[in-house]
PDB file of C-alpha atoms in Angstrom:
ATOM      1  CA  UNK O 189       0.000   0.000   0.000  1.00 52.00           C
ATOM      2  CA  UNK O 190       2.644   2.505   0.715  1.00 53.00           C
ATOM      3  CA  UNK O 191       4.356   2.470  -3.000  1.00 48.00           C
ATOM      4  CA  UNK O 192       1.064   3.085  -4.405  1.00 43.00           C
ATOM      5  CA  UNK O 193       0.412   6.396  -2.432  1.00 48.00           C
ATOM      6  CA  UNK O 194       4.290   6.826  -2.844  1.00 44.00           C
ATOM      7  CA  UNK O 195       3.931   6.653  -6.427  1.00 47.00           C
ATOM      8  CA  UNK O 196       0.568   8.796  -6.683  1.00 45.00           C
ATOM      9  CA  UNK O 197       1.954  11.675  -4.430  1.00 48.00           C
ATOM     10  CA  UNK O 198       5.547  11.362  -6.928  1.00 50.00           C
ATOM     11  CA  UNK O 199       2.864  11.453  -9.712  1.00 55.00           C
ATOM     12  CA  UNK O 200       0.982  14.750  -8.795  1.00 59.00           C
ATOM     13  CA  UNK O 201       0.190  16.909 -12.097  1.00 66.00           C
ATOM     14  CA  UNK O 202       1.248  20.652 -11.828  1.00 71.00           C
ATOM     15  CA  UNK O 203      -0.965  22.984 -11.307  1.00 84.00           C
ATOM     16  CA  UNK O 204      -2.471  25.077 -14.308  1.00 90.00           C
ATOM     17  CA  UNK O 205      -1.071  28.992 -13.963  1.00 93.00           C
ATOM     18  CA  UNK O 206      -2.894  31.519 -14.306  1.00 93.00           C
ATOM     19  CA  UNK O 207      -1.833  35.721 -13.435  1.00 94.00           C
ATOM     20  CA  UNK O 208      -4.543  34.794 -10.501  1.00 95.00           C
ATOM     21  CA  UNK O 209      -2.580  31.839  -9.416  1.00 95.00           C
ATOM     22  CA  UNK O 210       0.865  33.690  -9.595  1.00 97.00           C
ATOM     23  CA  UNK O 211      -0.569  36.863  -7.629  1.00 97.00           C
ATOM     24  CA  UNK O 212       1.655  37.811  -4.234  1.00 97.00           C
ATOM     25  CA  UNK O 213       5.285  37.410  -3.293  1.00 97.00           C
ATOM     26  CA  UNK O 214       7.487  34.588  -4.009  1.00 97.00           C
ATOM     27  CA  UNK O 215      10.719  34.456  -3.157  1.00 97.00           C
ATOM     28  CA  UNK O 216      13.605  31.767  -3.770  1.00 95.00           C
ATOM     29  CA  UNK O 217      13.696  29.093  -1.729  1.00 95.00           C
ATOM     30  CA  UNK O 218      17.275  27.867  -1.051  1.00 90.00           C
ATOM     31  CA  UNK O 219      19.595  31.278  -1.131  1.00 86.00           C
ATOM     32  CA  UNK O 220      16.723  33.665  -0.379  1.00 88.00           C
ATOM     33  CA  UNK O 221      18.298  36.394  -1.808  1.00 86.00           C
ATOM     34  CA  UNK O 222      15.792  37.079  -4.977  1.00 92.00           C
ATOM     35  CA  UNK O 223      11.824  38.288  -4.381  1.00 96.00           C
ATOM     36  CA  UNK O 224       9.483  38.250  -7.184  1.00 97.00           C
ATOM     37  CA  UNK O 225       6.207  40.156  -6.824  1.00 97.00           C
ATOM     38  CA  UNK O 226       3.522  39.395  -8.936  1.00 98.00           C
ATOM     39  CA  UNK O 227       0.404  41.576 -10.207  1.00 98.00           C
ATOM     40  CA  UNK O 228       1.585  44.161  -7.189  1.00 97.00           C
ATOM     41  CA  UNK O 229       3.181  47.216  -6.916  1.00 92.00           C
ATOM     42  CA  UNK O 230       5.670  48.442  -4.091  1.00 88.00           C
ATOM     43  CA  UNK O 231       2.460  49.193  -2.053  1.00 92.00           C
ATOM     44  CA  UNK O 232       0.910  46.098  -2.609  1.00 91.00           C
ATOM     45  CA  UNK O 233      -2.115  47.793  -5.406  1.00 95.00           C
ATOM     46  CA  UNK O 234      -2.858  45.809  -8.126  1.00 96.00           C
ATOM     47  CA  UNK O 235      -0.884  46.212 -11.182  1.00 96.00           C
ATOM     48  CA  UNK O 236      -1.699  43.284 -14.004  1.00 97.00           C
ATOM     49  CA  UNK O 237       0.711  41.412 -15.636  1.00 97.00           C
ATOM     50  CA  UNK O 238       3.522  42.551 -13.772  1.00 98.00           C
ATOM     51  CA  UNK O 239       6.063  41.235 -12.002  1.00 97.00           C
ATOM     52  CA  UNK O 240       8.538  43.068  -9.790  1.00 96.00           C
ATOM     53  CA  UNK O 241      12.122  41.083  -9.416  1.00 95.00           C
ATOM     54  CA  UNK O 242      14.042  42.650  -5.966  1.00 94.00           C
ATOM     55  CA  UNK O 243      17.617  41.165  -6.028  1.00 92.00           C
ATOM     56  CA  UNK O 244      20.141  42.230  -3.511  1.00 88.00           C
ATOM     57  CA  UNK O 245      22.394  45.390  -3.910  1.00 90.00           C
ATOM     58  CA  UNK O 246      25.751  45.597  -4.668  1.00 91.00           C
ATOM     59  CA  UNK O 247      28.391  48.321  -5.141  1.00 94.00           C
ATOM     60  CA  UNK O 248      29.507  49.923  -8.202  1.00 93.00           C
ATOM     61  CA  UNK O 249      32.450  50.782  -9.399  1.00 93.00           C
ATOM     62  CA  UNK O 250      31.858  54.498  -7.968  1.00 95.00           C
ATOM     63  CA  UNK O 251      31.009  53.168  -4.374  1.00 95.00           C
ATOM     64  CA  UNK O 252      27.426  53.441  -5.127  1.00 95.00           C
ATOM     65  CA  UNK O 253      25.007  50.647  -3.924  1.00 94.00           C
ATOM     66  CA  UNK O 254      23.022  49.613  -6.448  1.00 94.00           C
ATOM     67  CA  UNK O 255      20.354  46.922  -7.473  1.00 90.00           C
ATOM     68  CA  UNK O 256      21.975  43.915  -9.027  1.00 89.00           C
ATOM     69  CA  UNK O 257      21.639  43.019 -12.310  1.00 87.00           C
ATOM     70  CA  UNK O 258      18.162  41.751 -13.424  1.00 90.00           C
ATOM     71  CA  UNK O 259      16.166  43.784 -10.472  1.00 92.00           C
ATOM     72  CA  UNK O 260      13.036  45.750 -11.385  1.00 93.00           C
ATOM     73  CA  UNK O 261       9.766  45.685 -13.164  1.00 95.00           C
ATOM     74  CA  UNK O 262       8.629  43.324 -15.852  1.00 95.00           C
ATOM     75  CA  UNK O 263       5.554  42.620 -17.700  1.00 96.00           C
ATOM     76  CA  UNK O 264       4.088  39.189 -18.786  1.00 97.00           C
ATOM     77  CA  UNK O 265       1.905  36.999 -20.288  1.00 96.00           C
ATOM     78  CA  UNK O 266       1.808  32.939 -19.501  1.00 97.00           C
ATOM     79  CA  UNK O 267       1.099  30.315 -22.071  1.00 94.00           C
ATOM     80  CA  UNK O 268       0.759  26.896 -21.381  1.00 89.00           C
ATOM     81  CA  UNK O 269       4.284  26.241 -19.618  1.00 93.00           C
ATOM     82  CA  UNK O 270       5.856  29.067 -20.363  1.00 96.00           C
ATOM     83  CA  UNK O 271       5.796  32.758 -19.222  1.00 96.00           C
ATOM     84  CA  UNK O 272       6.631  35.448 -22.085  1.00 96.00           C
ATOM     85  CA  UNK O 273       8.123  38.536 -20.259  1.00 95.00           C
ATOM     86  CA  UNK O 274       9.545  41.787 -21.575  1.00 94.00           C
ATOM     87  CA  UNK O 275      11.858  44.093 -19.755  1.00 92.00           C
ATOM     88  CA  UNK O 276       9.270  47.522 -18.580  1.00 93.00           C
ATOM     89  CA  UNK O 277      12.746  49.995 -18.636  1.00 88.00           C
ATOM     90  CA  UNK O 278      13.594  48.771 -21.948  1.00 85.00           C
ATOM     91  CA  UNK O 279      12.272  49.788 -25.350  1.00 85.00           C
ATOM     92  CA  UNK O 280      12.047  47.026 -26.936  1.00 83.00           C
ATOM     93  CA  UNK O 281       8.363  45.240 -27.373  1.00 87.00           C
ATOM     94  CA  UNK O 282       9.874  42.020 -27.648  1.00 88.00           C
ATOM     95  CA  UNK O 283       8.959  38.838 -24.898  1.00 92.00           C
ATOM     96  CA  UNK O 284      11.309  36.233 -23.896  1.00 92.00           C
ATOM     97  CA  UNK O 285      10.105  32.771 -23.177  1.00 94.00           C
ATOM     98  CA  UNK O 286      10.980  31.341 -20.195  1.00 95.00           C
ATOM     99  CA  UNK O 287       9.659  27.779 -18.624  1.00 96.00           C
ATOM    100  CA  UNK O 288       7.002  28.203 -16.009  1.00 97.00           C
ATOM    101  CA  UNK O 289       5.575  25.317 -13.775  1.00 97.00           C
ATOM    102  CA  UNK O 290       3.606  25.512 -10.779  1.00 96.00           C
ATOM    103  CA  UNK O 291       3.390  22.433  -8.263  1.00 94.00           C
ATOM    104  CA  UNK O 292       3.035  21.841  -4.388  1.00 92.00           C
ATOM    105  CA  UNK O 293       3.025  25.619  -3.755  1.00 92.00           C
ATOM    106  CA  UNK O 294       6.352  25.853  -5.427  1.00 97.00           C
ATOM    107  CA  UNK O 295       7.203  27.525  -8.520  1.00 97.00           C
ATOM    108  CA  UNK O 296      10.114  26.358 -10.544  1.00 97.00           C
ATOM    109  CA  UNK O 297      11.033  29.089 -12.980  1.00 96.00           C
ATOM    110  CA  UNK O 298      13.924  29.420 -15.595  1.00 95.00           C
ATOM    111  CA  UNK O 299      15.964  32.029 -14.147  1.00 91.00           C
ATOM    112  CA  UNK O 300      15.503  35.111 -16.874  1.00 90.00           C
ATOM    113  CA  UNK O 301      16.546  37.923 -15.146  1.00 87.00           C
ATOM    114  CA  UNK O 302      20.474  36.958 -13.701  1.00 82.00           C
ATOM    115  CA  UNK O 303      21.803  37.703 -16.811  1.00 75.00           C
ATOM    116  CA  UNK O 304      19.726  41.171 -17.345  1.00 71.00           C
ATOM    117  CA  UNK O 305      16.984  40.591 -20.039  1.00 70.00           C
ATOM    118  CA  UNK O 306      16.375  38.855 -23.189  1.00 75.00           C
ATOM    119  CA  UNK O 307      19.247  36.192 -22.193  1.00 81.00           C
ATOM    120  CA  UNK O 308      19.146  32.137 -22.168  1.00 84.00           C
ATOM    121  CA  UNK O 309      18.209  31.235 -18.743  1.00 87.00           C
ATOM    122  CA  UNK O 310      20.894  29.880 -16.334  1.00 84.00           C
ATOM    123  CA  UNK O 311      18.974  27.701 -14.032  1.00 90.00           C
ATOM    124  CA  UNK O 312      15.719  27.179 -12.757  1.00 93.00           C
ATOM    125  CA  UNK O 313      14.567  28.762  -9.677  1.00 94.00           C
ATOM    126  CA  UNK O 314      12.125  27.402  -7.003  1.00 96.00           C
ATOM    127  CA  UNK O 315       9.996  29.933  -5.127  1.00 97.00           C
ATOM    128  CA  UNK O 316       8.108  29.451  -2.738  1.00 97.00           C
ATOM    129  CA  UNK O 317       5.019  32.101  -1.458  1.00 96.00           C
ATOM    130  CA  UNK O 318       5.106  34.052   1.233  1.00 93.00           C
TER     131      UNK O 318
END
């Protein structure tokens, strides 16, 4: 009896996203150092099809602190398992696609915005909701 509800639990489906589903703050589970924000501004208002990335701060080569790399707002769409974004402080119109998949109140997410945006992720992230 126990491998069968082993196996079932191993088996569980993710969840279908939705903006609804992604609404609130996430942050990443192991280092903790990355907070995304969806469909929320600073405040907590609604703002749609957003998401706000907070990374840490580091210094710049003037001694300024500064948001790392990657921090700041972003719009989205998701389709299927994937989440289209585009840079809001950027000109360009054009959405990335980035693997998206929600399951046991974790989101795994391709990492798009440790590079800065419009790059080929470098790992996938697991958030968890706060």
């Amino acid at each position: 009896m126990i491998p069968l509800i082993v196996s079932l639990v191993a088996c569980q489906k993710a969840e279908t996203i939705s903006p609804d589903t992604l609404t609130g703050v996430w942050v990443e589970k192991t280092g903790r150092r990355d907070t995304l924000i969806f469909n929320l501004d600073r405040t907590g208002k609604p703002l749609p099809k957003t998401i706000l990335v907070n990374r840490s701060r580091v210094i710049n080569a003037e001694g300024s602190l500064v948001p790392s790399l990657g921090s700041g707002y972003y719009g989205y769409d998701v389709q299927n398992n994937s989440i289209l974004v585009v840079s809001l402080f950027s000109s360009s119109t054009q959405r990335s696609s980035y693997k998206i998949e929600l399951q046991d109140n974790q989101l795994q997410l391709e990492n798009f915005f440790e590079l800065g945006f419009n790059q080929p992720a470098t790992a996938t992230r697991t958030l968890i909701r706060l």
